[in-house]
Amino acid sequence: MATPLFQALPGTRDLLPPETDRMRSLVSIFADEASQAGFGQVTPPIFEDIQVFVRIGEATDVVSKELYSFEDKGGRQIALRPEQTASICRVYAERRPITPWKAWYYGPNFRQEKPQKGRYRQFDQVGAEVIGSHDPDVDVELIAMASRFYTRLGLTDVSLLINSLGDKADRPRYLEALVNHFERDIDALSEQSRHTLSLNPLRVLDSKRPQDAELVAAAPVLADYLSHEASAAFDRVTTGLDALGVSYTVAPRLVRGLDYYTRTTFEFAADSLDAAQNAVGGGGRYDGLVADLGGPEDPGVGFALGVERTLLACDAEGVFAAPERGIDVWVVCTAESPAALVLVDELRQAGFRADRAFDGRSMKAQMKAANRSNAPVAVIVGDDEMASGSVSIRPMQGQGEQAAVRRDQMISTIAELLGAKE
Ligand code: AMP
């Protein structure tokens, strides 16, 4: 094949069947879980005032390096959303719905990352946020919902890591200890981490560079610096997870890529994927974010799950295959137009998945297409059938002979044949 004139840009993908069917089915399972738990779907716009996202944290890669931003024709500074929590908080601050507000979402996000397997510049997330409650039961409810979602997809190899990042007031003492720890051995730290240390010391803990591993493993942990309240809240979360039978590992050095987290933070890792791309989802509390976006001092907690990564984990575990999306009935029609149009329409209105060939193909070519479609039943109509007001119905997979039936019995005969097959 000649090189096409245009190709999808790096880090973007065209989704075609059966992947699109699989995606839809994944979202519908998520929607089902979320609506059972009292969440309503919220769909914010794909682009916002850039400041909405700058609030995520100017020192994070997501904002400082990866944001797709531009000036629109009205002179506004705009960015494509890199995630949806900030947008959901902006919606909340703007509309002030009744609390606790439970919102779930689905849709694409954009980050100018280095593309690789499981890391794209446009990727989808499903997620859920609860705004307006401090109750750690809400954290547990959310974690349990995400975990049930993975289970419903058939995934068994996903582990949950949790940690508490404490309250903002707990941070300064901890950050001081953390900076002292890294500065004591600054020469052993990678150059990137030295840079991160000057901007955002917590994120050094997120370094996956082998050179940093030893220092990161020996770093002080936030758990030793938590206020009584934050510590009690974290106990409630673990007790709740235990009560619901959700297994987890406390990961005292877990920090996440976004700066707004306080108290509970968590990540789901697919053990079937390479360590660099094994985060299939994550979330936590962000008790100051709504206020940062100009709203009230209301707390929030939520998570986002990467759809593509989750599907990669499904592939790795050999679960959640694309749903079958076959055709029920193939119409082979050599009678004059619009006979085929009417037949197919009648079948579709009766609830069958029906299709046909176009472009005036011969009977032979149409039969070939019928075979290729894998439809269990073909309806065949030529001039003879038209003249006698009948159709020929042919079971395509060896359940009986072709038979002519009256046109008004077409639907019931096919229903019977397809019923017998199931
Ligand atoms: P985050 O919004 O960074 O907390 O990410 C939540 C989840 O989204 C991650 O655990 C990944 O599964 C997924 N994700 C984040 N960035 C990307 C990306 N560039 N490509 C594909 N999935 C991503």
PDB file of C-alpha atoms and ligand atoms in Angstrom, residues 62 82-83 111 113 118-121 123 125 256 258 261 268 279-282 304-309, ligand 1:
ATOM      1  CA  VAL A  62       0.984  17.761  33.466  1.00  0.00           C
ATOM      2  CA  PRO A  82      -5.315  17.032  30.756  1.00  0.00           C
ATOM      3  CA  GLU A  83      -7.706  15.431  33.265  1.00  0.00           C
ATOM      4  CA  ARG A 111      -1.215  15.496  27.517  1.00  0.00           C
ATOM      5  CA  GLU A 113       3.740  13.169  26.717  1.00  0.00           C
ATOM      6  CA  GLY A 118       0.016   2.697  27.281  1.00  0.00           C
ATOM      7  CA  ARG A 119       0.987   6.368  27.144  1.00  0.00           C
ATOM      8  CA  TYR A 120      -0.826   8.500  24.599  1.00  0.00           C
ATOM      9  CA  ARG A 121      -1.361  12.169  23.912  1.00  0.00           C
ATOM     10  CA  PHE A 123      -6.412   9.071  26.136  1.00  0.00           C
ATOM     11  CA  GLN A 125     -10.650   8.107  31.387  1.00  0.00           C
ATOM     12  CA  ARG A 256       0.689  11.002  42.732  1.00  0.00           C
ATOM     13  CA  LEU A 258      -1.008  15.827  40.532  1.00  0.00           C
ATOM     14  CA  TYR A 261      -4.115  15.629  46.835  1.00  0.00           C
ATOM     15  CA  PHE A 268      -4.513   0.775  41.125  1.00  0.00           C
ATOM     16  CA  ALA A 279      -0.930   2.402  36.805  1.00  0.00           C
ATOM     17  CA  VAL A 280      -4.427   1.706  35.544  1.00  0.00           C
ATOM     18  CA  GLY A 281      -6.070   4.285  37.763  1.00  0.00           C
ATOM     19  CA  GLY A 282      -5.738   6.444  40.804  1.00  0.00           C
ATOM     20  CA  ALA A 304      -9.849   8.479  37.347  1.00  0.00           C
ATOM     21  CA  LEU A 305      -9.192   5.209  35.586  1.00  0.00           C
ATOM     22  CA  GLY A 306      -7.268   5.052  32.312  1.00  0.00           C
ATOM     23  CA  VAL A 307      -9.449   3.280  29.770  1.00  0.00           C
ATOM     24  CA  GLU A 308      -6.650   2.289  27.348  1.00  0.00           C
ATOM     25  CA  ARG A 309      -4.416   1.037  30.163  1.00  0.00           C
TER      26      ARG A 309
HETATM   27  P1  AMP B   1      -3.869  10.759  36.459  1.00  0.00           P
HETATM   28  O1  AMP B   1      -4.970  11.632  35.912  1.00  0.00           O
HETATM   29  O2  AMP B   1      -2.498  11.205  36.047  1.00  0.00           O
HETATM   30  O3  AMP B   1      -4.027  10.485  37.917  1.00  0.00           O
HETATM   31  O4  AMP B   1      -4.038   9.355  35.729  1.00  0.00           O
HETATM   32  C1  AMP B   1      -5.077   8.463  35.993  1.00  0.00           C
HETATM   33  C2  AMP B   1      -4.940   7.284  35.055  1.00  0.00           C
HETATM   34  O5  AMP B   1      -5.084   7.727  33.704  1.00  0.00           O
HETATM   35  C3  AMP B   1      -3.584   6.628  35.087  1.00  0.00           C
HETATM   36  O6  AMP B   1      -3.538   5.660  36.108  1.00  0.00           O
HETATM   37  C4  AMP B   1      -3.510   5.994  33.717  1.00  0.00           C
HETATM   38  O7  AMP B   1      -4.198   4.771  33.703  1.00  0.00           O
HETATM   39  C5  AMP B   1      -4.254   6.969  32.858  1.00  0.00           C
HETATM   40  N1  AMP B   1      -3.322   7.856  32.110  1.00  0.00           N
HETATM   41  C6  AMP B   1      -2.707   8.970  32.548  1.00  0.00           C
HETATM   42  N2  AMP B   1      -1.949   9.523  31.567  1.00  0.00           N
HETATM   43  C7  AMP B   1      -2.093   8.742  30.480  1.00  0.00           C
HETATM   44  C8  AMP B   1      -1.582   8.760  29.143  1.00  0.00           C
HETATM   45  N3  AMP B   1      -0.774   9.734  28.709  1.00  0.00           N
HETATM   46  N4  AMP B   1      -1.958   7.764  28.287  1.00  0.00           N
HETATM   47  C9  AMP B   1      -2.792   6.779  28.693  1.00  0.00           C
HETATM   48  N5  AMP B   1      -3.315   6.717  29.935  1.00  0.00           N
HETATM   49  C10 AMP B   1      -2.969   7.664  30.823  1.00  0.00           C
END
